[in-house]
Amino acid sequence: MSPEFDILVDRAEMLAAVRAFFADRSILEVDCPAIQSFPQLDRNIDAMEVFISEKEVGYLHTSPEYAMKCLLAKGIKDIYQLSHVYRKSEKGTIHLPEFMMAEWYRIAICYLKFMEEVADFLRLFLGPLQAKWVTYESIVGHLTEEALLEKVSGKKEWGREALEELYISLALQGEKELVFVYDYPPSQGALAKTYWKEGKEVAKRFECFYKGIELANGYHELNNSEELKKRFIKINQERKLQGKEAYPLDSTFLENVGKLPDCCGVSVGFDRAMMLRCNKKSLQNFAIRDC
């Protein structure tokens, strides 16, 4: 059997291992539709359009997040989904326009304890790695914009946030354990709650890195519709400044966010985890993509 087929066999075994991981924790698998009526809003991610009919346009989901949160708002408990997701114009060493994501939500779980569960999930792929937790502020808070520009060889017009994100990835490349970066600035809170810590507002968002590669992005989920609407309006303004299309707001989703129970959620790049598991350098060549 060729090495490519060996990877496909291992991939199938890992899909089974992931389902067993969630079954052991009584987390229910769901299968939400990939086609949505509204695109998901993110300053950096663009949705693919699909023509449902001559007059109706839909969008392939960039994550099953919106549909899963609607289920949570209706009263379902802990859930997960293994799903192919789609993102326009994403192609590179660790990016693909279509890839598999594992996403799950836990009701009434401590933010930090939830990160421990994410670490256990990633150990399925990467073995018994140690994990450590560092705040966003502790990595970049001491750096001036000039220092950031020098360290990442970036450009000032990228903006401080983009420079910080790149610096964090570069700074963690040499780490041989799972690194959880948590408590992000509110401006990068996305769909996370915020809280006050040592006189400063921070977002209850985390990302997990291994060898500088981001594998997981999670939140203590925001459940305030009005606050989320304000954030979405701001994201659309930022998209316009970048020359991107401003997306329509999904009023049904916004309404459901206000009904969310207290919960944490995370998305994990299944393909990236497989790439690292198989000691490959790129998503482009670690598995059969085209026949």
XYZ file of N, CA and C in Angstrom, residues 35-161:
381
model
N -25.017 24.441 3.654
C -25.507 25.618 2.937
C -26.367 26.456 3.873
N -26.037 27.737 3.977
C -26.760 28.654 4.850
C -27.306 29.826 4.049
N -28.304 30.474 4.634
C -28.924 31.619 3.958
C -28.074 32.881 4.092
N -27.268 32.952 5.155
C -26.423 34.121 5.405
C -24.973 33.680 5.589
N -24.033 34.507 5.147
C -22.622 34.185 5.397
C -22.254 34.481 6.847
N -21.258 33.774 7.349
C -20.755 34.053 8.688
C -19.799 35.242 8.638
N -19.869 36.044 9.677
C -19.124 37.304 9.680
C -17.780 37.172 10.382
N -16.719 37.490 9.656
C -15.367 37.526 10.192
C -14.594 38.523 9.350
N -13.733 39.301 9.992
C -13.016 40.333 9.237
C -12.074 39.742 8.199
N -11.592 38.509 8.436
C -10.565 37.934 7.561
C -11.027 36.750 6.718
N -12.236 36.245 6.958
C -12.699 35.037 6.271
C -13.835 35.379 5.320
N -13.731 34.898 4.085
C -14.756 35.137 3.076
C -15.498 33.839 2.761
N -16.806 33.961 2.594
C -17.656 32.795 2.328
C -17.799 32.545 0.834
N -17.982 31.289 0.476
C -18.244 30.916 -0.913
C -19.745 30.962 -1.182
N -20.122 31.581 -2.286
C -21.528 31.634 -2.680
C -21.900 30.384 -3.471
N -23.141 29.932 -3.289
C -23.683 28.840 -4.095
C -25.050 29.273 -4.616
N -25.367 28.877 -5.839
C -26.643 29.249 -6.433
C -27.644 28.118 -6.205
N -28.599 28.387 -5.323
C -29.623 27.403 -4.989
C -30.642 27.318 -6.116
N -30.935 28.436 -6.716
C -31.799 28.516 -7.893
C -31.361 29.745 -8.694
N -32.072 30.044 -9.772
C -31.697 31.200 -10.582
C -31.810 32.508 -9.802
N -32.669 32.516 -8.770
C -32.918 33.749 -8.034
C -32.432 33.714 -6.588
N -31.994 32.563 -6.137
C -31.640 32.414 -4.717
C -30.177 32.028 -4.560
N -29.485 32.810 -3.739
C -28.065 32.554 -3.451
C -27.913 32.136 -1.997
N -27.113 31.121 -1.760
C -26.778 30.708 -0.400
C -25.270 30.784 -0.200
N -24.826 30.334 0.967
C -23.399 30.400 1.297
C -22.976 29.092 1.948
N -21.838 28.560 1.518
C -21.272 27.404 2.201
C -20.689 27.860 3.532
N -20.975 27.100 4.578
C -20.529 27.557 5.895
C -19.011 27.535 6.018
N -18.495 28.543 6.708
C -17.065 28.585 7.029
C -16.792 27.854 8.341
N -17.853 27.488 9.037
C -17.825 26.734 10.286
C -19.274 26.341 10.563
N -19.519 25.235 11.256
C -20.904 24.894 11.615
C -21.417 25.681 12.822
N -20.677 26.683 13.250
C -20.945 27.412 14.485
C -22.369 27.957 14.584
N -22.824 28.690 13.565
C -24.121 29.358 13.666
C -25.248 28.347 13.853
N -25.236 27.300 13.032
C -26.305 26.302 13.121
C -26.250 25.554 14.451
N -25.052 25.265 14.929
C -24.921 24.558 16.197
C -25.413 25.430 17.355
N -25.141 26.725 17.289
C -25.610 27.613 18.355
C -27.124 27.757 18.341
N -27.721 27.666 17.173
C -29.183 27.682 17.118
C -29.762 26.456 17.812
N -29.100 25.311 17.668
C -29.541 24.110 18.387
C -29.392 24.296 19.892
N -28.285 24.871 20.316
C -28.073 25.120 21.743
C -29.139 26.064 22.291
N -29.511 27.071 21.494
C -30.528 28.026 21.930
C -31.890 27.367 22.096
N -32.107 26.277 21.356
C -33.385 25.561 21.448
C -33.400 24.541 22.579
N -32.273 24.386 23.281
C -32.269 23.543 24.472
C -31.471 22.269 24.391
N -30.828 21.993 23.256
C -30.007 20.787 23.187
C -28.788 20.973 24.092
N -28.237 19.861 24.567
C -27.101 19.934 25.496
C -25.779 19.850 24.736
N -24.765 19.230 25.331
C -23.434 19.180 24.736
C -23.471 18.516 23.362
N -22.866 19.167 22.365
C -22.890 18.668 20.991
C -21.535 18.857 20.317
N -21.307 18.039 19.258
C -20.131 18.214 18.424
C -20.499 17.936 16.978
N -19.639 18.393 16.068
C -19.812 18.093 14.653
C -18.455 17.946 13.998
N -18.331 16.923 13.157
C -17.200 16.765 12.248
C -17.700 17.201 10.888
N -17.091 18.235 10.335
C -17.692 18.859 9.167
C -16.640 19.394 8.210
N -16.884 19.202 6.910
C -16.103 19.937 5.920
C -16.600 21.379 5.917
N -15.664 22.317 5.880
C -16.014 23.739 5.844
C -15.292 24.374 4.658
N -15.765 25.564 4.268
C -15.345 26.147 2.999
C -15.013 27.626 3.178
N -13.863 28.043 2.659
C -13.428 29.432 2.797
C -12.797 29.902 1.488
N -13.328 30.985 0.971
C -12.896 31.499 -0.323
C -11.438 31.988 -0.265
N -10.691 31.644 -1.321
C -9.337 32.169 -1.548
C -8.329 31.754 -0.482
N -8.598 30.691 0.259
C -7.623 30.237 1.264
C -6.862 29.038 0.718
N -5.613 29.250 0.377
C -4.772 28.162 -0.099
C -3.338 28.481 0.238
N -2.678 27.567 0.926
C -1.302 27.796 1.322
C -0.773 26.590 2.062
N 0.336 26.783 2.750
C 0.960 25.671 3.463
C 0.025 25.057 4.492
N -0.690 25.904 5.243
C -1.598 25.379 6.278
C -3.028 25.877 6.064
N -3.354 26.242 4.821
C -4.717 26.674 4.511
C -5.226 25.967 3.258
N -6.494 25.618 3.286
C -7.158 25.036 2.124
C -8.542 25.671 1.988
N -9.077 25.765 0.762
C -10.435 26.293 0.603
C -11.501 25.347 1.149
N -11.167 24.057 1.274
C -12.056 23.079 1.907
C -11.225 22.239 2.861
N -11.688 22.115 4.097
C -10.971 21.295 5.065
C -11.947 20.781 6.112
N -11.489 19.830 6.908
C -12.358 19.261 7.947
C -12.097 19.922 9.288
N -13.193 20.215 9.973
C -13.132 20.851 11.283
C -13.903 19.994 12.292
N -13.369 19.920 13.488
C -14.109 19.358 14.619
C -14.521 20.529 15.501
N -15.807 20.633 15.780
C -16.292 21.746 16.597
C -17.219 21.185 17.670
N -17.053 21.687 18.902
C -17.964 21.208 19.947
C -18.249 22.287 20.980
N -19.373 22.069 21.707
C -19.875 23.018 22.699
C -20.238 22.261 23.969
N -19.856 22.861 25.099
C -20.108 22.266 26.412
C -20.860 23.268 27.274
N -21.940 22.805 27.882
C -22.774 23.649 28.728
C -22.165 23.747 30.131
N -22.155 24.969 30.670
C -21.778 25.216 32.069
C -20.450 24.566 32.449
N -19.442 24.787 31.634
C -18.107 24.272 31.931
C -17.173 25.459 32.147
N -16.249 25.319 33.070
C -15.272 26.371 33.332
C -14.392 26.580 32.099
N -14.157 27.838 31.783
C -13.329 28.241 30.638
C -11.975 27.532 30.638
N -11.290 27.512 31.770
C -9.971 26.885 31.849
C -10.067 25.362 31.790
N -11.087 24.796 32.410
C -11.278 23.346 32.354
C -11.569 22.900 30.925
N -12.297 23.724 30.201
C -12.596 23.409 28.809
C -11.305 23.316 27.991
N -10.353 24.200 28.267
C -9.069 24.135 27.560
C -8.358 22.810 27.840
N -8.490 22.294 29.043
C -7.880 21.008 29.369
C -8.481 19.896 28.520
N -9.797 19.979 28.263
C -10.443 18.987 27.404
C -9.929 19.097 25.971
N -9.715 20.329 25.509
C -9.155 20.533 24.169
C -7.759 19.920 24.085
N -6.960 20.071 25.139
C -5.625 19.468 25.166
C -5.727 17.950 25.057
N -6.659 17.343 25.784
C -6.859 15.887 25.702
C -7.256 15.466 24.294
N -8.077 16.275 23.642
C -8.495 15.978 22.272
C -7.288 15.971 21.341
N -6.439 16.976 21.451
C -5.285 17.076 20.559
C -4.260 15.977 20.835
N -4.231 15.474 22.055
C -3.318 14.371 22.365
C -3.702 13.089 21.628
N -4.957 12.967 21.201
C -5.349 11.831 20.362
C -4.473 11.772 19.114
N -4.179 12.940 18.557
C -3.406 13.045 17.327
C -1.902 13.075 17.576
N -1.495 13.772 18.619
C -0.088 14.144 18.772
C 0.639 13.414 19.888
N -0.073 12.568 20.625
C 0.568 11.830 21.697
C 0.516 12.577 23.022
N 1.160 12.024 24.057
C 1.043 12.560 25.427
C 1.884 13.814 25.669
N 1.535 14.881 24.973
C 2.267 16.136 25.122
C 1.884 16.854 26.408
N 2.834 17.575 26.954
C 2.534 18.493 28.042
C 1.829 19.717 27.455
N 1.129 20.447 28.305
C 0.458 21.677 27.863
C 0.780 22.792 28.848
N 0.835 24.004 28.316
C 1.022 25.157 29.193
C 0.113 26.283 28.736
N -0.171 27.208 29.665
C -1.103 28.291 29.419
C -0.392 29.627 29.630
N -0.503 30.501 28.635
C 0.100 31.837 28.740
C -0.916 32.860 28.263
N -0.946 34.014 28.889
C -1.881 35.045 28.459
C -1.354 35.753 27.208
N -2.274 36.256 26.432
C -1.931 37.041 25.243
C -1.036 38.216 25.634
N -1.413 38.882 26.721
C -0.676 40.071 27.175
C 0.776 39.736 27.516
N 1.001 38.561 28.100
C 2.363 38.211 28.515
C 3.292 37.992 27.320
N 2.741 37.708 26.152
C 3.568 37.462 24.967
C 3.888 38.753 24.224
N 2.877 39.598 24.054
C 3.079 40.773 23.188
C 2.924 42.116 23.901
N 2.418 42.099 25.136
C 2.097 43.352 25.806
C 3.291 44.280 26.003
N 4.477 43.711 26.115
C 5.677 44.528 26.382
C 6.322 45.066 25.111
N 5.825 44.649 23.940
C 6.475 45.022 22.678
C 5.878 46.286 22.088
N 6.728 47.192 21.684
C 6.262 48.370 20.959
C 5.962 47.968 19.518
N 5.256 48.841 18.812
C 4.959 48.541 17.412
C 6.246 48.439 16.599
N 7.222 49.259 16.921
C 8.506 49.223 16.215
C 9.206 47.877 16.441
N 9.149 47.390 17.681
C 9.774 46.097 17.986
C 9.060 44.969 17.238
N 7.735 45.049 17.165
C 6.972 44.037 16.431
C 7.359 44.036 14.962
N 7.446 45.230 14.382
C 7.805 45.339 12.973
C 9.166 44.704 12.697
N 10.082 44.896 13.628
C 11.421 44.339 13.452
C 11.419 42.828 13.593
N 10.660 42.311 14.556
C 10.687 40.882 14.842
C 9.983 40.050 13.776
N 8.937 40.590 13.132
C 8.197 39.800 12.149
C 8.460 40.246 10.717
N 9.347 41.227 10.543
C 9.633 41.761 9.209
C 8.335 42.168 8.511
N 7.463 42.800 9.271
C 6.164 43.179 8.732
C 6.121 44.609 8.243
N 4.929 45.040 7.896
C 4.708 46.392 7.416
C 3.739 47.113 8.343
N 3.983 48.384 8.569
C 3.190 49.158 9.512
C 1.719 49.184 9.126
N 1.429 49.169 7.823
C 0.027 49.241 7.383
C -0.772 47.985 7.707
N -0.093 46.918 8.103
C -0.823 45.725 8.522
C -1.650 45.994 9.785
N -1.193 46.913 10.618
C -1.863 47.184 11.879
C -1.295 46.339 13.001
N -1.408 46.843 14.227
C -0.782 46.168 15.365
C -1.346 44.764 15.591
N -2.656 44.589 15.456
C -3.244 43.282 15.732
C -2.685 42.203 14.815
